[in-house]
Amino acid sequence: MLLHVESRAASAMGEGFYTIGPGGEELMGALGVAADVTDPMALHYRHLSTQIARRLKEGQSVKDILLARARGFCVSASDPVTGGAHCALGGGPSDFLVTSTLASQTCPAVGRALGGSLAHHLKQPSPFAKDFVSIFTLGDGSVNNGHYLSGENLANFAAFRNHRVPLLTCITDNGISISLRTHQYLQKSFLKRWQCKVIQARGDNAVDLMLRSHEALAYVRSNRKPAVLLVTDITRRFGHAATDRQAAYMTADEIRRRQATCAVTSLCSELVNANLYTAAEIRTRLE
């Protein structure tokens, strides 16, 4: 979150050129913990915590991870992920960069699920493990994009035809898309059109999100069928980007309530209540 705030300050001074951050979706790190580091993954731009967890599992230091992201915010040629072409999440051997702001990551992820499975079936070389899961993430607003609709439709059709489709779609729903209230459209209507399994998780509860992430991955990994992990109860902190004018679609009270909601603080409270850490120990680790 501090890096996100600094990115907006840098933008105001003409030193930063990317301001979309993960405010409110920090607990998505659970997906990065649950997934294998060899699982191919393409991440939505707000799911930075998933990528941080993934890099930590590979043994990278927090300092190196944050420095790489800071370079990305500045669109620096020293950014190890894109070399300054764009601010994107990735950098690992099984990461696939997402440079679109919509849902262009969908169709390639479906292709990896189908192609990787076919390669193993034909005993041909494949960059993925035999039990791999092709993972991609997106936000609730992106599901209206044609890339998502066509890709998800193909995945469901292939599964209907009994082809192996080890695909996990993870959608985070903050109820507001970018500036359009969605009124629980995903869970009440939209996702019912697909034939695949839908697993719902709370984005404000680290334990539930971790358990449901493991459940979704285990289902896809063992059945070789697609599934959707729908993460609800997410409160977006701050505007979508520095150019976002929240006052155009939210009241002042709504903005203040969202700003006062912190997923990290909620996680710290859970850890203390479970007697896993004391408040003093958490402060020491954060410092």
PDB file of C-alpha atoms in Angstrom:
ATOM      1  CA  MET A   1       0.000   0.000   0.000  1.00  0.00           C
ATOM      2  CA  LEU A   2       2.832   2.425   0.832  1.00  0.00           C
ATOM      3  CA  LEU A   3       4.389   1.760  -2.566  1.00  0.00           C
ATOM      4  CA  HIS A   4       1.005   2.415  -4.185  1.00  0.00           C
ATOM      5  CA  VAL A   5       0.730   5.777  -2.398  1.00  0.00           C
ATOM      6  CA  GLU A   6       4.290   6.660  -3.415  1.00  0.00           C
ATOM      7  CA  SER A   7       3.457   5.830  -7.037  1.00  0.00           C
ATOM      8  CA  ARG A   8       0.712   8.444  -7.015  1.00  0.00           C
ATOM      9  CA  ALA A   9       3.010  11.009  -5.431  1.00  0.00           C
ATOM     10  CA  ALA A  10       5.606  10.231  -8.105  1.00  0.00           C
ATOM     11  CA  SER A  11       2.953  10.656 -10.792  1.00  0.00           C
ATOM     12  CA  ALA A  12       1.998  14.080  -9.442  1.00  0.00           C
ATOM     13  CA  MET A  13       5.667  15.100  -9.714  1.00  0.00           C
ATOM     14  CA  GLY A  14       6.041  13.745 -13.239  1.00  0.00           C
ATOM     15  CA  GLU A  15       8.313  10.890 -12.132  1.00  0.00           C
ATOM     16  CA  GLY A  16       5.779   8.057 -12.180  1.00  0.00           C
ATOM     17  CA  PHE A  17       3.591   6.891 -15.039  1.00  0.00           C
ATOM     18  CA  TYR A  18       1.410   4.113 -13.617  1.00  0.00           C
ATOM     19  CA  THR A  19      -0.979   4.503 -10.702  1.00  0.00           C
ATOM     20  CA  ILE A  20      -3.326   1.504 -10.666  1.00  0.00           C
ATOM     21  CA  GLY A  21      -2.670  -0.315  -7.409  1.00  0.00           C
ATOM     22  CA  PRO A  22      -3.889  -3.161  -5.202  1.00  0.00           C
ATOM     23  CA  GLY A  23      -5.637  -1.136  -2.481  1.00  0.00           C
ATOM     24  CA  GLY A  24      -8.290  -3.392  -0.922  1.00  0.00           C
ATOM     25  CA  GLU A  25      -7.139  -6.597  -2.622  1.00  0.00           C
ATOM     26  CA  GLU A  26      -4.042  -7.325  -0.528  1.00  0.00           C
ATOM     27  CA  LEU A  27      -5.406 -10.655   0.716  1.00  0.00           C
ATOM     28  CA  MET A  28      -5.224 -12.002  -2.843  1.00  0.00           C
ATOM     29  CA  GLY A  29      -1.750 -13.087  -1.817  1.00  0.00           C
ATOM     30  CA  ALA A  30      -3.519 -16.269  -0.688  1.00  0.00           C
ATOM     31  CA  LEU A  31      -3.843 -17.376  -4.308  1.00  0.00           C
ATOM     32  CA  GLY A  32      -0.105 -16.952  -4.807  1.00  0.00           C
ATOM     33  CA  VAL A  33       0.568 -19.075  -1.738  1.00  0.00           C
ATOM     34  CA  ALA A  34      -1.880 -21.803  -2.781  1.00  0.00           C
ATOM     35  CA  ALA A  35      -0.709 -22.118  -6.395  1.00  0.00           C
ATOM     36  CA  ASP A  36       2.427 -23.979  -7.447  1.00  0.00           C
ATOM     37  CA  VAL A  37       5.190 -21.675  -8.669  1.00  0.00           C
ATOM     38  CA  THR A  38       5.281 -23.754 -11.851  1.00  0.00           C
ATOM     39  CA  ASP A  39       1.593 -23.155 -12.620  1.00  0.00           C
ATOM     40  CA  PRO A  40       1.321 -20.750 -15.579  1.00  0.00           C
ATOM     41  CA  MET A  41      -0.240 -17.534 -14.309  1.00  0.00           C
ATOM     42  CA  ALA A  42      -1.421 -14.275 -15.893  1.00  0.00           C
ATOM     43  CA  LEU A  43      -2.429 -11.612 -13.400  1.00  0.00           C
ATOM     44  CA  HIS A  44      -4.839  -8.689 -13.505  1.00  0.00           C
ATOM     45  CA  TYR A  45      -3.079  -5.410 -12.707  1.00  0.00           C
ATOM     46  CA  ARG A  46      -4.640  -5.100  -9.224  1.00  0.00           C
ATOM     47  CA  HIS A  47      -3.428  -8.490  -8.011  1.00  0.00           C
ATOM     48  CA  LEU A  48       0.063  -7.429  -6.981  1.00  0.00           C
ATOM     49  CA  SER A  49      -0.127  -9.329  -3.678  1.00  0.00           C
ATOM     50  CA  THR A  50      -0.573 -12.603  -5.585  1.00  0.00           C
ATOM     51  CA  GLN A  51       2.637 -11.898  -7.459  1.00  0.00           C
ATOM     52  CA  ILE A  52       4.517 -10.893  -4.296  1.00  0.00           C
ATOM     53  CA  ALA A  53       3.546 -14.176  -2.618  1.00  0.00           C
ATOM     54  CA  ARG A  54       4.637 -16.073  -5.718  1.00  0.00           C
ATOM     55  CA  ARG A  55       8.046 -14.348  -5.776  1.00  0.00           C
ATOM     56  CA  LEU A  56       8.546 -14.976  -2.044  1.00  0.00           C
ATOM     57  CA  LYS A  57       7.881 -18.695  -2.603  1.00  0.00           C
ATOM     58  CA  GLU A  58      10.667 -18.642  -5.195  1.00  0.00           C
ATOM     59  CA  GLY A  59      13.049 -17.203  -2.609  1.00  0.00           C
ATOM     60  CA  GLN A  60      13.243 -13.565  -3.712  1.00  0.00           C
ATOM     61  CA  SER A  61      13.715 -10.920  -1.036  1.00  0.00           C
ATOM     62  CA  VAL A  62      11.029  -8.369  -0.181  1.00  0.00           C
ATOM     63  CA  LYS A  63      13.493  -5.594  -1.035  1.00  0.00           C
ATOM     64  CA  ASP A  64      14.115  -6.910  -4.551  1.00  0.00           C
ATOM     65  CA  ILE A  65      10.397  -7.484  -5.173  1.00  0.00           C
ATOM     66  CA  LEU A  66       9.416  -3.956  -4.108  1.00  0.00           C
ATOM     67  CA  LEU A  67      12.304  -2.360  -5.988  1.00  0.00           C
ATOM     68  CA  ALA A  68      11.259  -4.149  -9.177  1.00  0.00           C
ATOM     69  CA  ARG A  69       7.692  -2.893  -8.749  1.00  0.00           C
ATOM     70  CA  ALA A  70       8.863   0.659  -8.038  1.00  0.00           C
ATOM     71  CA  ARG A  71      10.826   0.588 -11.285  1.00  0.00           C
ATOM     72  CA  GLY A  72       7.694  -0.637 -13.031  1.00  0.00           C
ATOM     73  CA  PHE A  73       5.667   2.298 -11.688  1.00  0.00           C
ATOM     74  CA  CYS A  74       8.295   4.626 -13.170  1.00  0.00           C
ATOM     75  CA  VAL A  75       8.293   2.692 -16.468  1.00  0.00           C
ATOM     76  CA  SER A  76      12.045   2.337 -16.018  1.00  0.00           C
ATOM     77  CA  ALA A  77      14.251   0.492 -18.486  1.00  0.00           C
ATOM     78  CA  SER A  78      15.682  -1.196 -15.367  1.00  0.00           C
ATOM     79  CA  ASP A  79      12.334  -2.854 -14.628  1.00  0.00           C
ATOM     80  CA  PRO A  80      13.154  -6.586 -14.783  1.00  0.00           C
ATOM     81  CA  VAL A  81       9.602  -7.492 -15.812  1.00  0.00           C
ATOM     82  CA  THR A  82       9.016  -5.491 -19.006  1.00  0.00           C
ATOM     83  CA  GLY A  83      12.183  -3.454 -19.427  1.00  0.00           C
ATOM     84  CA  GLY A  84      10.161  -0.250 -19.338  1.00  0.00           C
ATOM     85  CA  ALA A  85       7.612  -1.214 -21.981  1.00  0.00           C
ATOM     86  CA  HIS A  86       4.725  -1.234 -19.515  1.00  0.00           C
ATOM     87  CA  CYS A  87       4.020  -1.707 -15.822  1.00  0.00           C
ATOM     88  CA  ALA A  88       2.986  -5.358 -15.556  1.00  0.00           C
ATOM     89  CA  LEU A  89       2.969  -8.178 -13.022  1.00  0.00           C
ATOM     90  CA  GLY A  90       5.261 -11.125 -13.598  1.00  0.00           C
ATOM     91  CA  GLY A  91       8.935 -11.807 -14.014  1.00  0.00           C
ATOM     92  CA  GLY A  92       9.036 -15.522 -13.208  1.00  0.00           C
ATOM     93  CA  PRO A  93       9.542 -18.371 -15.682  1.00  0.00           C
ATOM     94  CA  SER A  94       5.861 -19.382 -15.447  1.00  0.00           C
ATOM     95  CA  ASP A  95       4.431 -15.855 -15.524  1.00  0.00           C
ATOM     96  CA  PHE A  96       2.681 -14.460 -18.585  1.00  0.00           C
ATOM     97  CA  LEU A  97       2.538 -10.677 -18.775  1.00  0.00           C
ATOM     98  CA  VAL A  98      -0.767  -8.846 -19.060  1.00  0.00           C
ATOM     99  CA  THR A  99      -0.356  -5.424 -20.654  1.00  0.00           C
ATOM    100  CA  SER A 100      -4.014  -4.839 -21.489  1.00  0.00           C
ATOM    101  CA  THR A 101      -6.406  -3.084 -19.145  1.00  0.00           C
ATOM    102  CA  LEU A 102      -9.288  -5.341 -20.165  1.00  0.00           C
ATOM    103  CA  ALA A 103      -9.392  -9.136 -20.437  1.00  0.00           C
ATOM    104  CA  SER A 104      -6.945 -10.081 -23.186  1.00  0.00           C
ATOM    105  CA  GLN A 105      -5.303 -12.532 -20.765  1.00  0.00           C
ATOM    106  CA  THR A 106      -8.302 -14.881 -21.025  1.00  0.00           C
ATOM    107  CA  CYS A 107      -7.835 -16.510 -24.426  1.00  0.00           C
ATOM    108  CA  PRO A 108      -4.082 -17.201 -24.022  1.00  0.00           C
ATOM    109  CA  ALA A 109      -4.784 -18.789 -20.619  1.00  0.00           C
ATOM    110  CA  VAL A 110      -7.405 -21.053 -22.198  1.00  0.00           C
ATOM    111  CA  GLY A 111      -4.925 -21.884 -24.949  1.00  0.00           C
ATOM    112  CA  ARG A 112      -2.297 -22.857 -22.394  1.00  0.00           C
ATOM    113  CA  ALA A 113      -4.785 -25.119 -20.606  1.00  0.00           C
ATOM    114  CA  LEU A 114      -5.786 -26.862 -23.837  1.00  0.00           C
ATOM    115  CA  GLY A 115      -2.379 -26.885 -25.526  1.00  0.00           C
ATOM    116  CA  GLY A 116      -0.436 -28.008 -22.480  1.00  0.00           C
ATOM    117  CA  SER A 117      -2.878 -30.847 -21.877  1.00  0.00           C
ATOM    118  CA  LEU A 118      -2.739 -31.945 -25.512  1.00  0.00           C
ATOM    119  CA  ALA A 119       1.068 -31.923 -25.473  1.00  0.00           C
ATOM    120  CA  HIS A 120       1.134 -34.237 -22.467  1.00  0.00           C
ATOM    121  CA  HIS A 121      -1.505 -36.498 -24.034  1.00  0.00           C
ATOM    122  CA  LEU A 122       0.580 -36.791 -27.220  1.00  0.00           C
ATOM    123  CA  LYS A 123       3.769 -37.190 -25.165  1.00  0.00           C
ATOM    124  CA  GLN A 124       5.233 -34.074 -26.723  1.00  0.00           C
ATOM    125  CA  PRO A 125       7.485 -31.550 -24.942  1.00  0.00           C
ATOM    126  CA  SER A 126       5.602 -29.089 -22.742  1.00  0.00           C
ATOM    127  CA  PRO A 127       6.819 -26.194 -20.584  1.00  0.00           C
ATOM    128  CA  PHE A 128       4.234 -27.123 -17.944  1.00  0.00           C
ATOM    129  CA  ALA A 129       4.124 -29.888 -15.335  1.00  0.00           C
ATOM    130  CA  LYS A 130       1.784 -32.795 -16.024  1.00  0.00           C
ATOM    131  CA  ASP A 131      -0.633 -31.683 -13.294  1.00  0.00           C
ATOM    132  CA  PHE A 132      -0.406 -27.965 -14.123  1.00  0.00           C
ATOM    133  CA  VAL A 133      -3.254 -25.492 -13.708  1.00  0.00           C
ATOM    134  CA  SER A 134      -3.482 -22.519 -16.057  1.00  0.00           C
ATOM    135  CA  ILE A 135      -4.433 -19.555 -13.861  1.00  0.00           C
ATOM    136  CA  PHE A 136      -5.564 -16.106 -14.847  1.00  0.00           C
ATOM    137  CA  THR A 137      -7.220 -13.338 -12.870  1.00  0.00           C
ATOM    138  CA  LEU A 138      -9.402 -10.366 -13.702  1.00  0.00           C
ATOM    139  CA  GLY A 139     -11.767  -7.876 -12.124  1.00  0.00           C
ATOM    140  CA  ASP A 140     -15.553  -7.751 -12.161  1.00  0.00           C
ATOM    141  CA  GLY A 141     -15.581  -5.060 -14.838  1.00  0.00           C
ATOM    142  CA  SER A 142     -13.479  -7.166 -17.221  1.00  0.00           C
ATOM    143  CA  VAL A 143     -16.059  -9.944 -17.528  1.00  0.00           C
ATOM    144  CA  ASN A 144     -18.041  -7.751 -19.918  1.00  0.00           C
ATOM    145  CA  ASN A 145     -15.166  -7.691 -22.395  1.00  0.00           C
ATOM    146  CA  GLY A 146     -15.343  -9.796 -25.537  1.00  0.00           C
ATOM    147  CA  HIS A 147     -11.970 -11.436 -24.876  1.00  0.00           C
ATOM    148  CA  TYR A 148     -13.267 -12.869 -21.614  1.00  0.00           C
ATOM    149  CA  LEU A 149     -16.633 -13.957 -23.012  1.00  0.00           C
ATOM    150  CA  SER A 150     -15.149 -15.786 -25.997  1.00  0.00           C
ATOM    151  CA  GLY A 151     -12.352 -17.395 -23.981  1.00  0.00           C
ATOM    152  CA  GLU A 152     -14.589 -18.607 -21.171  1.00  0.00           C
ATOM    153  CA  ASN A 153     -17.103 -19.898 -23.704  1.00  0.00           C
ATOM    154  CA  LEU A 154     -14.380 -21.920 -25.452  1.00  0.00           C
ATOM    155  CA  ALA A 155     -13.200 -23.382 -22.130  1.00  0.00           C
ATOM    156  CA  ASN A 156     -16.715 -24.462 -21.216  1.00  0.00           C
ATOM    157  CA  PHE A 157     -17.365 -25.905 -24.674  1.00  0.00           C
ATOM    158  CA  ALA A 158     -14.113 -27.880 -24.573  1.00  0.00           C
ATOM    159  CA  ALA A 159     -15.027 -29.247 -21.137  1.00  0.00           C
ATOM    160  CA  PHE A 160     -18.491 -30.134 -22.465  1.00  0.00           C
ATOM    161  CA  ARG A 161     -16.737 -32.148 -25.187  1.00  0.00           C
ATOM    162  CA  ASN A 162     -14.719 -33.923 -22.463  1.00  0.00           C
ATOM    163  CA  HIS A 163     -11.401 -32.342 -23.358  1.00  0.00           C
ATOM    164  CA  ARG A 164      -8.923 -31.630 -20.574  1.00  0.00           C
ATOM    165  CA  VAL A 165      -9.200 -27.950 -19.589  1.00  0.00           C
ATOM    166  CA  PRO A 166      -7.209 -27.331 -16.379  1.00  0.00           C
ATOM    167  CA  LEU A 167      -8.163 -23.653 -16.180  1.00  0.00           C
ATOM    168  CA  LEU A 168      -8.771 -21.583 -13.056  1.00  0.00           C
ATOM    169  CA  THR A 169     -10.425 -18.216 -13.589  1.00  0.00           C
ATOM    170  CA  CYS A 170     -10.187 -15.929 -10.562  1.00  0.00           C
ATOM    171  CA  ILE A 171     -12.517 -12.914 -10.530  1.00  0.00           C
ATOM    172  CA  THR A 172     -12.345 -10.282  -7.804  1.00  0.00           C
ATOM    173  CA  ASP A 173     -15.624  -8.433  -7.334  1.00  0.00           C
ATOM    174  CA  ASN A 174     -15.478  -5.101  -5.514  1.00  0.00           C
ATOM    175  CA  GLY A 175     -19.053  -4.308  -6.526  1.00  0.00           C
ATOM    176  CA  ILE A 176     -18.112  -1.136  -8.313  1.00  0.00           C
ATOM    177  CA  SER A 177     -16.183  -2.324 -11.373  1.00  0.00           C
ATOM    178  CA  ILE A 178     -14.322   0.901 -12.181  1.00  0.00           C
ATOM    179  CA  SER A 179     -17.205   3.319 -11.767  1.00  0.00           C
ATOM    180  CA  LEU A 180     -20.327   1.213 -12.416  1.00  0.00           C
ATOM    181  CA  ARG A 181     -22.093  -0.487  -9.508  1.00  0.00           C
ATOM    182  CA  THR A 182     -22.661  -4.146 -10.328  1.00  0.00           C
ATOM    183  CA  HIS A 183     -25.350  -5.014  -7.726  1.00  0.00           C
ATOM    184  CA  GLN A 184     -24.066  -8.609  -7.238  1.00  0.00           C
ATOM    185  CA  TYR A 185     -24.687  -9.316 -10.921  1.00  0.00           C
ATOM    186  CA  LEU A 186     -21.878 -11.872 -11.089  1.00  0.00           C
ATOM    187  CA  GLN A 187     -23.155 -14.206  -8.388  1.00  0.00           C
ATOM    188  CA  LYS A 188     -26.870 -13.660  -8.969  1.00  0.00           C
ATOM    189  CA  SER A 189     -26.939 -13.950 -12.747  1.00  0.00           C
ATOM    190  CA  PHE A 190     -23.781 -13.821 -14.855  1.00  0.00           C
ATOM    191  CA  LEU A 191     -21.869 -16.883 -13.647  1.00  0.00           C
ATOM    192  CA  LYS A 192     -24.961 -19.092 -13.795  1.00  0.00           C
ATOM    193  CA  ARG A 193     -24.655 -19.208 -17.581  1.00  0.00           C
ATOM    194  CA  TRP A 194     -21.402 -21.180 -17.437  1.00  0.00           C
ATOM    195  CA  GLN A 195     -21.331 -24.942 -16.886  1.00  0.00           C
ATOM    196  CA  CYS A 196     -18.130 -24.950 -14.836  1.00  0.00           C
ATOM    197  CA  LYS A 197     -17.813 -25.146 -11.057  1.00  0.00           C
ATOM    198  CA  VAL A 198     -17.934 -21.805  -9.205  1.00  0.00           C
ATOM    199  CA  ILE A 199     -16.296 -21.481  -5.793  1.00  0.00           C
ATOM    200  CA  GLN A 200     -16.964 -18.300  -3.831  1.00  0.00           C
ATOM    201  CA  ALA A 201     -14.525 -16.793  -1.333  1.00  0.00           C
ATOM    202  CA  ARG A 202     -14.535 -13.752   0.936  1.00  0.00           C
ATOM    203  CA  GLY A 203     -11.921 -11.214  -0.041  1.00  0.00           C
ATOM    204  CA  ASP A 204     -11.947  -9.690   3.445  1.00  0.00           C
ATOM    205  CA  ASN A 205     -11.146 -12.967   5.225  1.00  0.00           C
ATOM    206  CA  ALA A 206      -7.648 -14.379   4.743  1.00  0.00           C
ATOM    207  CA  VAL A 207      -8.502 -17.827   6.105  1.00  0.00           C
ATOM    208  CA  ASP A 208     -11.554 -18.267   3.886  1.00  0.00           C
ATOM    209  CA  LEU A 209      -9.710 -16.984   0.823  1.00  0.00           C
ATOM    210  CA  MET A 210      -6.801 -19.350   1.465  1.00  0.00           C
ATOM    211  CA  LEU A 211      -9.093 -22.363   1.965  1.00  0.00           C
ATOM    212  CA  ARG A 212     -11.193 -21.605  -1.097  1.00  0.00           C
ATOM    213  CA  SER A 213      -8.068 -21.004  -3.227  1.00  0.00           C
ATOM    214  CA  HIS A 214      -6.730 -24.427  -2.255  1.00  0.00           C
ATOM    215  CA  GLU A 215     -10.157 -25.957  -2.920  1.00  0.00           C
ATOM    216  CA  ALA A 216     -10.438 -24.417  -6.387  1.00  0.00           C
ATOM    217  CA  LEU A 217      -6.908 -25.384  -7.400  1.00  0.00           C
ATOM    218  CA  ALA A 218      -7.340 -28.930  -6.092  1.00  0.00           C
ATOM    219  CA  TYR A 219     -10.583 -29.332  -8.058  1.00  0.00           C
ATOM    220  CA  VAL A 220      -9.039 -28.187 -11.341  1.00  0.00           C
ATOM    221  CA  ARG A 221      -5.809 -30.104 -10.773  1.00  0.00           C
ATOM    222  CA  SER A 222      -7.525 -33.419 -10.056  1.00  0.00           C
ATOM    223  CA  ASN A 223     -10.459 -33.188 -12.483  1.00  0.00           C
ATOM    224  CA  ARG A 224      -8.734 -31.328 -15.363  1.00  0.00           C
ATOM    225  CA  LYS A 225     -11.870 -29.231 -15.702  1.00  0.00           C
ATOM    226  CA  PRO A 226     -12.289 -25.441 -15.566  1.00  0.00           C
ATOM    227  CA  ALA A 227     -13.488 -23.628 -12.460  1.00  0.00           C
ATOM    228  CA  VAL A 228     -14.121 -20.056 -11.366  1.00  0.00           C
ATOM    229  CA  LEU A 229     -12.923 -18.662  -8.046  1.00  0.00           C
ATOM    230  CA  LEU A 230     -15.163 -15.671  -7.323  1.00  0.00           C
ATOM    231  CA  VAL A 231     -13.738 -13.400  -4.629  1.00  0.00           C
ATOM    232  CA  THR A 232     -16.384 -11.109  -3.126  1.00  0.00           C
ATOM    233  CA  ASP A 233     -16.538  -8.723  -0.146  1.00  0.00           C
ATOM    234  CA  ILE A 234     -13.691  -6.575  -1.449  1.00  0.00           C
ATOM    235  CA  THR A 235     -13.614  -2.865  -0.680  1.00  0.00           C
ATOM    236  CA  ARG A 236     -11.541  -0.876  -3.148  1.00  0.00           C
ATOM    237  CA  ARG A 237      -9.458   1.733  -1.373  1.00  0.00           C
ATOM    238  CA  PHE A 238      -8.792   4.996  -3.232  1.00  0.00           C
ATOM    239  CA  GLY A 239      -9.721   5.624  -6.841  1.00  0.00           C
ATOM    240  CA  HIS A 240      -9.168   3.124  -9.608  1.00  0.00           C
ATOM    241  CA  ALA A 241      -6.171   5.204 -10.690  1.00  0.00           C
ATOM    242  CA  ALA A 242      -4.797   8.662  -9.954  1.00  0.00           C
ATOM    243  CA  THR A 243      -6.979  10.134 -12.707  1.00  0.00           C
ATOM    244  CA  ASP A 244     -10.142   8.608 -11.232  1.00  0.00           C
ATOM    245  CA  ARG A 245     -12.636  11.132  -9.831  1.00  0.00           C
ATOM    246  CA  GLN A 246     -14.572   9.072  -7.294  1.00  0.00           C
ATOM    247  CA  ALA A 247     -16.815  11.985  -6.337  1.00  0.00           C
ATOM    248  CA  ALA A 248     -18.550  11.573  -9.697  1.00  0.00           C
ATOM    249  CA  TYR A 249     -20.037   8.223  -8.674  1.00  0.00           C
ATOM    250  CA  MET A 250     -19.681   7.981  -4.870  1.00  0.00           C
ATOM    251  CA  THR A 251     -20.742  10.193  -1.990  1.00  0.00           C
ATOM    252  CA  ALA A 252     -18.185  11.734   0.351  1.00  0.00           C
ATOM    253  CA  ASP A 253     -19.258   9.341   3.126  1.00  0.00           C
ATOM    254  CA  GLU A 254     -18.799   6.329   0.846  1.00  0.00           C
ATOM    255  CA  ILE A 255     -15.307   7.472  -0.080  1.00  0.00           C
ATOM    256  CA  ARG A 256     -14.361   7.969   3.582  1.00  0.00           C
ATOM    257  CA  ARG A 257     -15.721   4.549   4.584  1.00  0.00           C
ATOM    258  CA  ARG A 258     -13.777   2.851   1.825  1.00  0.00           C
ATOM    259  CA  GLN A 259     -10.597   4.672   2.730  1.00  0.00           C
ATOM    260  CA  ALA A 260     -10.988   3.603   6.375  1.00  0.00           C
ATOM    261  CA  THR A 261     -11.316  -0.082   5.416  1.00  0.00           C
ATOM    262  CA  CYS A 262      -7.987  -1.917   5.342  1.00  0.00           C
ATOM    263  CA  ALA A 263      -7.580  -5.588   4.433  1.00  0.00           C
ATOM    264  CA  VAL A 264      -4.104  -5.697   5.998  1.00  0.00           C
ATOM    265  CA  THR A 265      -5.416  -4.402   9.335  1.00  0.00           C
ATOM    266  CA  SER A 266      -8.160  -7.036   9.182  1.00  0.00           C
ATOM    267  CA  LEU A 267      -5.547  -9.748   8.598  1.00  0.00           C
ATOM    268  CA  CYS A 268      -3.462  -8.530  11.536  1.00  0.00           C
ATOM    269  CA  SER A 269      -6.536  -8.696  13.779  1.00  0.00           C
ATOM    270  CA  GLU A 270      -7.209 -12.273  12.631  1.00  0.00           C
ATOM    271  CA  LEU A 271      -3.630 -13.274  13.461  1.00  0.00           C
ATOM    272  CA  VAL A 272      -3.841 -11.734  16.941  1.00  0.00           C
ATOM    273  CA  ASN A 273      -7.265 -13.258  17.665  1.00  0.00           C
ATOM    274  CA  ALA A 274      -5.959 -16.686  16.623  1.00  0.00           C
ATOM    275  CA  ASN A 275      -2.996 -16.264  19.007  1.00  0.00           C
ATOM    276  CA  LEU A 276      -0.549 -16.700  16.136  1.00  0.00           C
ATOM    277  CA  TYR A 277       1.109 -13.328  16.753  1.00  0.00           C
ATOM    278  CA  THR A 278       0.896 -10.580  19.333  1.00  0.00           C
ATOM    279  CA  ALA A 279       0.238  -7.010  18.251  1.00  0.00           C
ATOM    280  CA  ALA A 280       3.807  -6.119  19.259  1.00  0.00           C
ATOM    281  CA  GLU A 281       5.254  -8.909  17.095  1.00  0.00           C
ATOM    282  CA  ILE A 282       3.261  -7.730  14.088  1.00  0.00           C
ATOM    283  CA  ARG A 283       4.442  -4.139  14.568  1.00  0.00           C
ATOM    284  CA  THR A 284       8.042  -5.355  14.727  1.00  0.00           C
ATOM    285  CA  ARG A 285       7.660  -7.335  11.494  1.00  0.00           C
ATOM    286  CA  LEU A 286       6.047  -4.385   9.703  1.00  0.00           C
ATOM    287  CA  GLU A 287       8.804  -2.036  10.825  1.00  0.00           C
TER     288      GLU A 287
END
